[in-house]
């Protein structure tokens, strides 16, 4: 497994994020894409406007491989998990097309693959041993699972 970090030099708009995800998932060696960025909460959490709705222009629903996904953050970083190195150049081409403002593409280790204390607290000791390893590092420990993880099937025939 090869991990890539795509670090655009600007936050991505929802449309650009949707295009990147659909292009990346169309490649045969891409197993998972984790997006990371600034949270766009439903309500203001503190200050004089506490409790009022957040009306951010980039808080939208996008469609990735036919699955509707509510974008709850402004994307600033993407981690792409590949089976092998054969399509790294294609990821780079996708980035060149979508990020004219620049980006950094780094190969390394960005996602964890062993459970931590947080995983034991979030899922329970018995569930951690049986959980799909792709779900490790996929969610914020303070969030509800349904609101923070969207599982996109690789193809229509499986999953």
PDB file of C-alpha atoms in Angstrom:
ATOM      1  CA  UNK A   1       0.000   0.000   0.000  1.00  0.00           C
ATOM      2  CA  UNK A   2       1.216   3.449  -0.949  1.00  0.00           C
ATOM      3  CA  UNK A   3      -0.036   6.615   0.740  1.00  0.00           C
ATOM      4  CA  UNK A   4      -0.007  10.031  -0.906  1.00  0.00           C
ATOM      5  CA  UNK A   5      -0.757  13.398   0.629  1.00  0.00           C
ATOM      6  CA  UNK A   6      -2.213  15.996  -1.696  1.00  0.00           C
ATOM      7  CA  UNK A   7      -1.803  19.409  -0.095  1.00  0.00           C
ATOM      8  CA  UNK A   8      -3.429  22.135  -2.253  1.00  0.00           C
ATOM      9  CA  UNK A   9      -2.119  25.649  -1.650  1.00  0.00           C
ATOM     10  CA  UNK A  10      -5.692  26.843  -1.038  1.00  0.00           C
ATOM     11  CA  UNK A  11      -8.849  25.446   0.516  1.00  0.00           C
ATOM     12  CA  UNK A  12     -10.914  23.624  -2.095  1.00  0.00           C
ATOM     13  CA  UNK A  13     -14.411  24.535  -3.175  1.00  0.00           C
ATOM     14  CA  UNK A  14     -17.049  21.823  -3.003  1.00  0.00           C
ATOM     15  CA  UNK A  15     -17.133  21.431  -6.804  1.00  0.00           C
ATOM     16  CA  UNK A  16     -13.354  20.969  -6.986  1.00  0.00           C
ATOM     17  CA  UNK A  17     -13.453  18.432  -4.163  1.00  0.00           C
ATOM     18  CA  UNK A  18     -16.194  16.512  -5.969  1.00  0.00           C
ATOM     19  CA  UNK A  19     -14.191  16.481  -9.232  1.00  0.00           C
ATOM     20  CA  UNK A  20     -11.042  15.306  -7.450  1.00  0.00           C
ATOM     21  CA  UNK A  21     -12.813  12.502  -5.579  1.00  0.00           C
ATOM     22  CA  UNK A  22     -14.632  11.233  -8.667  1.00  0.00           C
ATOM     23  CA  UNK A  23     -11.420  11.344 -10.733  1.00  0.00           C
ATOM     24  CA  UNK A  24      -9.394   9.609  -8.019  1.00  0.00           C
ATOM     25  CA  UNK A  25     -11.976   6.877  -7.430  1.00  0.00           C
ATOM     26  CA  UNK A  26     -12.105   6.186 -11.182  1.00  0.00           C
ATOM     27  CA  UNK A  27      -8.502   4.904 -10.969  1.00  0.00           C
ATOM     28  CA  UNK A  28      -8.160   1.170 -10.395  1.00  0.00           C
ATOM     29  CA  UNK A  29      -5.487   1.274  -7.650  1.00  0.00           C
ATOM     30  CA  UNK A  30      -7.152   3.875  -5.382  1.00  0.00           C
ATOM     31  CA  UNK A  31      -8.511   2.170  -2.262  1.00  0.00           C
ATOM     32  CA  UNK A  32      -9.435   5.110  -0.046  1.00  0.00           C
ATOM     33  CA  UNK A  33      -9.369   8.897   0.017  1.00  0.00           C
ATOM     34  CA  UNK A  34      -9.512  10.698   3.353  1.00  0.00           C
ATOM     35  CA  UNK A  35     -10.283  14.408   3.272  1.00  0.00           C
ATOM     36  CA  UNK A  36      -9.143  16.761   6.008  1.00  0.00           C
ATOM     37  CA  UNK A  37      -9.798  20.430   6.662  1.00  0.00           C
ATOM     38  CA  UNK A  38     -11.581  23.086   8.651  1.00  0.00           C
ATOM     39  CA  UNK A  39     -14.910  22.018  10.107  1.00  0.00           C
ATOM     40  CA  UNK A  40     -18.100  23.706   8.934  1.00  0.00           C
ATOM     41  CA  UNK A  41     -20.444  23.067  11.873  1.00  0.00           C
ATOM     42  CA  UNK A  42     -24.229  23.318  11.676  1.00  0.00           C
ATOM     43  CA  UNK A  43     -24.393  25.879  14.478  1.00  0.00           C
ATOM     44  CA  UNK A  44     -22.017  28.415  15.968  1.00  0.00           C
ATOM     45  CA  UNK A  45     -20.494  26.786  19.044  1.00  0.00           C
ATOM     46  CA  UNK A  46     -19.348  29.809  21.033  1.00  0.00           C
ATOM     47  CA  UNK A  47     -19.349  33.596  21.159  1.00  0.00           C
ATOM     48  CA  UNK A  48     -22.206  36.075  20.890  1.00  0.00           C
ATOM     49  CA  UNK A  49     -23.798  34.175  17.985  1.00  0.00           C
ATOM     50  CA  UNK A  50     -23.778  30.830  19.822  1.00  0.00           C
ATOM     51  CA  UNK A  51     -26.558  28.536  18.596  1.00  0.00           C
ATOM     52  CA  UNK A  52     -27.252  30.352  15.328  1.00  0.00           C
ATOM     53  CA  UNK A  53     -26.915  28.353  12.084  1.00  0.00           C
ATOM     54  CA  UNK A  54     -23.680  28.532  10.090  1.00  0.00           C
ATOM     55  CA  UNK A  55     -24.528  29.564   6.539  1.00  0.00           C
ATOM     56  CA  UNK A  56     -21.235  28.908   4.765  1.00  0.00           C
ATOM     57  CA  UNK A  57     -21.304  28.907   0.957  1.00  0.00           C
ATOM     58  CA  UNK A  58     -19.200  25.734   0.705  1.00  0.00           C
ATOM     59  CA  UNK A  59     -21.372  23.615   3.013  1.00  0.00           C
ATOM     60  CA  UNK A  60     -22.953  21.554   0.254  1.00  0.00           C
ATOM     61  CA  UNK A  61     -23.888  18.053  -0.727  1.00  0.00           C
ATOM     62  CA  UNK A  62     -21.581  16.534  -3.331  1.00  0.00           C
ATOM     63  CA  UNK A  63     -21.957  13.277  -5.260  1.00  0.00           C
ATOM     64  CA  UNK A  64     -19.048  10.835  -5.299  1.00  0.00           C
ATOM     65  CA  UNK A  65     -19.517   7.790  -7.562  1.00  0.00           C
ATOM     66  CA  UNK A  66     -23.284   8.187  -7.251  1.00  0.00           C
ATOM     67  CA  UNK A  67     -23.273   8.444  -3.442  1.00  0.00           C
ATOM     68  CA  UNK A  68     -24.483  11.769  -1.981  1.00  0.00           C
ATOM     69  CA  UNK A  69     -22.047  13.087   0.643  1.00  0.00           C
ATOM     70  CA  UNK A  70     -22.694  16.121   2.826  1.00  0.00           C
ATOM     71  CA  UNK A  71     -19.456  18.106   2.889  1.00  0.00           C
ATOM     72  CA  UNK A  72     -19.040  19.120   6.535  1.00  0.00           C
ATOM     73  CA  UNK A  73     -15.622  20.721   6.097  1.00  0.00           C
ATOM     74  CA  UNK A  74     -13.618  22.955   3.852  1.00  0.00           C
ATOM     75  CA  UNK A  75     -11.047  20.610   2.312  1.00  0.00           C
ATOM     76  CA  UNK A  76      -7.419  21.553   2.806  1.00  0.00           C
ATOM     77  CA  UNK A  77      -5.668  18.193   2.543  1.00  0.00           C
ATOM     78  CA  UNK A  78      -6.374  14.797   0.960  1.00  0.00           C
ATOM     79  CA  UNK A  79      -4.762  11.470   1.780  1.00  0.00           C
ATOM     80  CA  UNK A  80      -4.948   8.888  -1.002  1.00  0.00           C
ATOM     81  CA  UNK A  81      -4.325   5.188  -0.342  1.00  0.00           C
ATOM     82  CA  UNK A  82      -3.156   3.262  -3.432  1.00  0.00           C
ATOM     83  CA  UNK A  83      -2.476  -0.445  -4.010  1.00  0.00           C
ATOM     84  CA  UNK A  84       0.825   0.287  -5.790  1.00  0.00           C
ATOM     85  CA  UNK A  85       2.830   3.090  -7.432  1.00  0.00           C
ATOM     86  CA  UNK A  86       1.516   2.577 -10.966  1.00  0.00           C
ATOM     87  CA  UNK A  87      -0.981   5.470 -10.903  1.00  0.00           C
ATOM     88  CA  UNK A  88       0.888   8.140  -8.941  1.00  0.00           C
ATOM     89  CA  UNK A  89       1.452  10.038 -12.210  1.00  0.00           C
ATOM     90  CA  UNK A  90      -2.293   9.982 -12.890  1.00  0.00           C
ATOM     91  CA  UNK A  91      -2.990  11.484  -9.436  1.00  0.00           C
ATOM     92  CA  UNK A  92      -0.407  14.164 -10.258  1.00  0.00           C
ATOM     93  CA  UNK A  93      -2.173  14.886 -13.581  1.00  0.00           C
ATOM     94  CA  UNK A  94      -5.534  15.193 -11.810  1.00  0.00           C
ATOM     95  CA  UNK A  95      -3.949  17.664  -9.377  1.00  0.00           C
ATOM     96  CA  UNK A  96      -2.382  19.701 -12.216  1.00  0.00           C
ATOM     97  CA  UNK A  97      -5.780  19.985 -13.923  1.00  0.00           C
ATOM     98  CA  UNK A  98      -7.787  20.887 -10.812  1.00  0.00           C
ATOM     99  CA  UNK A  99      -5.315  22.950  -8.755  1.00  0.00           C
ATOM    100  CA  UNK A 100      -3.871  25.709 -10.989  1.00  0.00           C
ATOM    101  CA  UNK A 101      -2.938  27.634  -7.821  1.00  0.00           C
ATOM    102  CA  UNK A 102      -0.426  24.934  -6.854  1.00  0.00           C
ATOM    103  CA  UNK A 103      -0.225  21.882  -4.633  1.00  0.00           C
ATOM    104  CA  UNK A 104       2.272  19.569  -2.970  1.00  0.00           C
ATOM    105  CA  UNK A 105       2.186  15.814  -3.604  1.00  0.00           C
ATOM    106  CA  UNK A 106       4.061  13.792  -0.996  1.00  0.00           C
ATOM    107  CA  UNK A 107       4.571  10.051  -0.686  1.00  0.00           C
ATOM    108  CA  UNK A 108       4.788   8.781   2.890  1.00  0.00           C
ATOM    109  CA  UNK A 109       2.852   7.354   5.838  1.00  0.00           C
ATOM    110  CA  UNK A 110      -0.132   9.505   6.840  1.00  0.00           C
ATOM    111  CA  UNK A 111      -2.850   7.125   8.052  1.00  0.00           C
ATOM    112  CA  UNK A 112      -2.582   4.815  10.999  1.00  0.00           C
ATOM    113  CA  UNK A 113      -3.293   1.122  10.688  1.00  0.00           C
ATOM    114  CA  UNK A 114      -3.224   0.021  14.332  1.00  0.00           C
ATOM    115  CA  UNK A 115      -5.873   0.871  16.915  1.00  0.00           C
ATOM    116  CA  UNK A 116      -5.199   3.539  19.522  1.00  0.00           C
ATOM    117  CA  UNK A 117      -6.730   4.299  22.902  1.00  0.00           C
ATOM    118  CA  UNK A 118      -9.194   6.610  21.139  1.00  0.00           C
ATOM    119  CA  UNK A 119     -10.391   3.717  18.958  1.00  0.00           C
ATOM    120  CA  UNK A 120     -10.941   1.553  22.059  1.00  0.00           C
ATOM    121  CA  UNK A 121     -12.968   4.360  23.647  1.00  0.00           C
ATOM    122  CA  UNK A 122     -14.967   5.118  20.465  1.00  0.00           C
ATOM    123  CA  UNK A 123     -15.730   1.562  19.284  1.00  0.00           C
ATOM    124  CA  UNK A 124     -15.225  -0.603  22.386  1.00  0.00           C
ATOM    125  CA  UNK A 125     -12.597  -3.252  23.019  1.00  0.00           C
ATOM    126  CA  UNK A 126     -14.448  -6.113  21.333  1.00  0.00           C
ATOM    127  CA  UNK A 127     -15.349  -4.019  18.274  1.00  0.00           C
ATOM    128  CA  UNK A 128     -11.784  -2.787  17.668  1.00  0.00           C
ATOM    129  CA  UNK A 129     -10.566  -6.314  16.961  1.00  0.00           C
ATOM    130  CA  UNK A 130     -13.370  -6.937  14.461  1.00  0.00           C
ATOM    131  CA  UNK A 131     -13.492  -3.491  12.815  1.00  0.00           C
ATOM    132  CA  UNK A 132     -12.498  -2.979   9.200  1.00  0.00           C
ATOM    133  CA  UNK A 133      -8.922  -1.598   9.338  1.00  0.00           C
ATOM    134  CA  UNK A 134      -9.842   1.038   6.730  1.00  0.00           C
ATOM    135  CA  UNK A 135     -12.028   2.735   9.370  1.00  0.00           C
ATOM    136  CA  UNK A 136      -9.080   3.405  11.674  1.00  0.00           C
ATOM    137  CA  UNK A 137      -8.162   7.108  11.498  1.00  0.00           C
ATOM    138  CA  UNK A 138     -11.321   7.764   9.488  1.00  0.00           C
ATOM    139  CA  UNK A 139     -13.271   9.616  12.155  1.00  0.00           C
ATOM    140  CA  UNK A 140     -12.912  12.280  14.799  1.00  0.00           C
ATOM    141  CA  UNK A 141     -13.258  10.755  18.289  1.00  0.00           C
ATOM    142  CA  UNK A 142     -15.785  13.439  19.300  1.00  0.00           C
ATOM    143  CA  UNK A 143     -18.012  13.043  16.248  1.00  0.00           C
ATOM    144  CA  UNK A 144     -20.889  10.736  15.510  1.00  0.00           C
ATOM    145  CA  UNK A 145     -19.796   8.035  13.034  1.00  0.00           C
ATOM    146  CA  UNK A 146     -22.669   8.615  10.589  1.00  0.00           C
ATOM    147  CA  UNK A 147     -21.940  12.331  10.267  1.00  0.00           C
ATOM    148  CA  UNK A 148     -18.192  12.005   9.732  1.00  0.00           C
ATOM    149  CA  UNK A 149     -17.641   8.942   7.525  1.00  0.00           C
ATOM    150  CA  UNK A 150     -19.054   8.260   4.079  1.00  0.00           C
ATOM    151  CA  UNK A 151     -18.293   4.854   2.586  1.00  0.00           C
ATOM    152  CA  UNK A 152     -18.049   4.974  -1.199  1.00  0.00           C
ATOM    153  CA  UNK A 153     -18.235   1.555  -2.925  1.00  0.00           C
ATOM    154  CA  UNK A 154     -15.334   0.834  -5.296  1.00  0.00           C
ATOM    155  CA  UNK A 155     -17.747  -0.482  -7.933  1.00  0.00           C
ATOM    156  CA  UNK A 156     -21.423  -1.247  -8.279  1.00  0.00           C
ATOM    157  CA  UNK A 157     -20.825  -5.012  -8.127  1.00  0.00           C
ATOM    158  CA  UNK A 158     -19.097  -5.201  -4.731  1.00  0.00           C
ATOM    159  CA  UNK A 159     -19.923  -3.778  -1.290  1.00  0.00           C
TER     160      UNK A 159
END
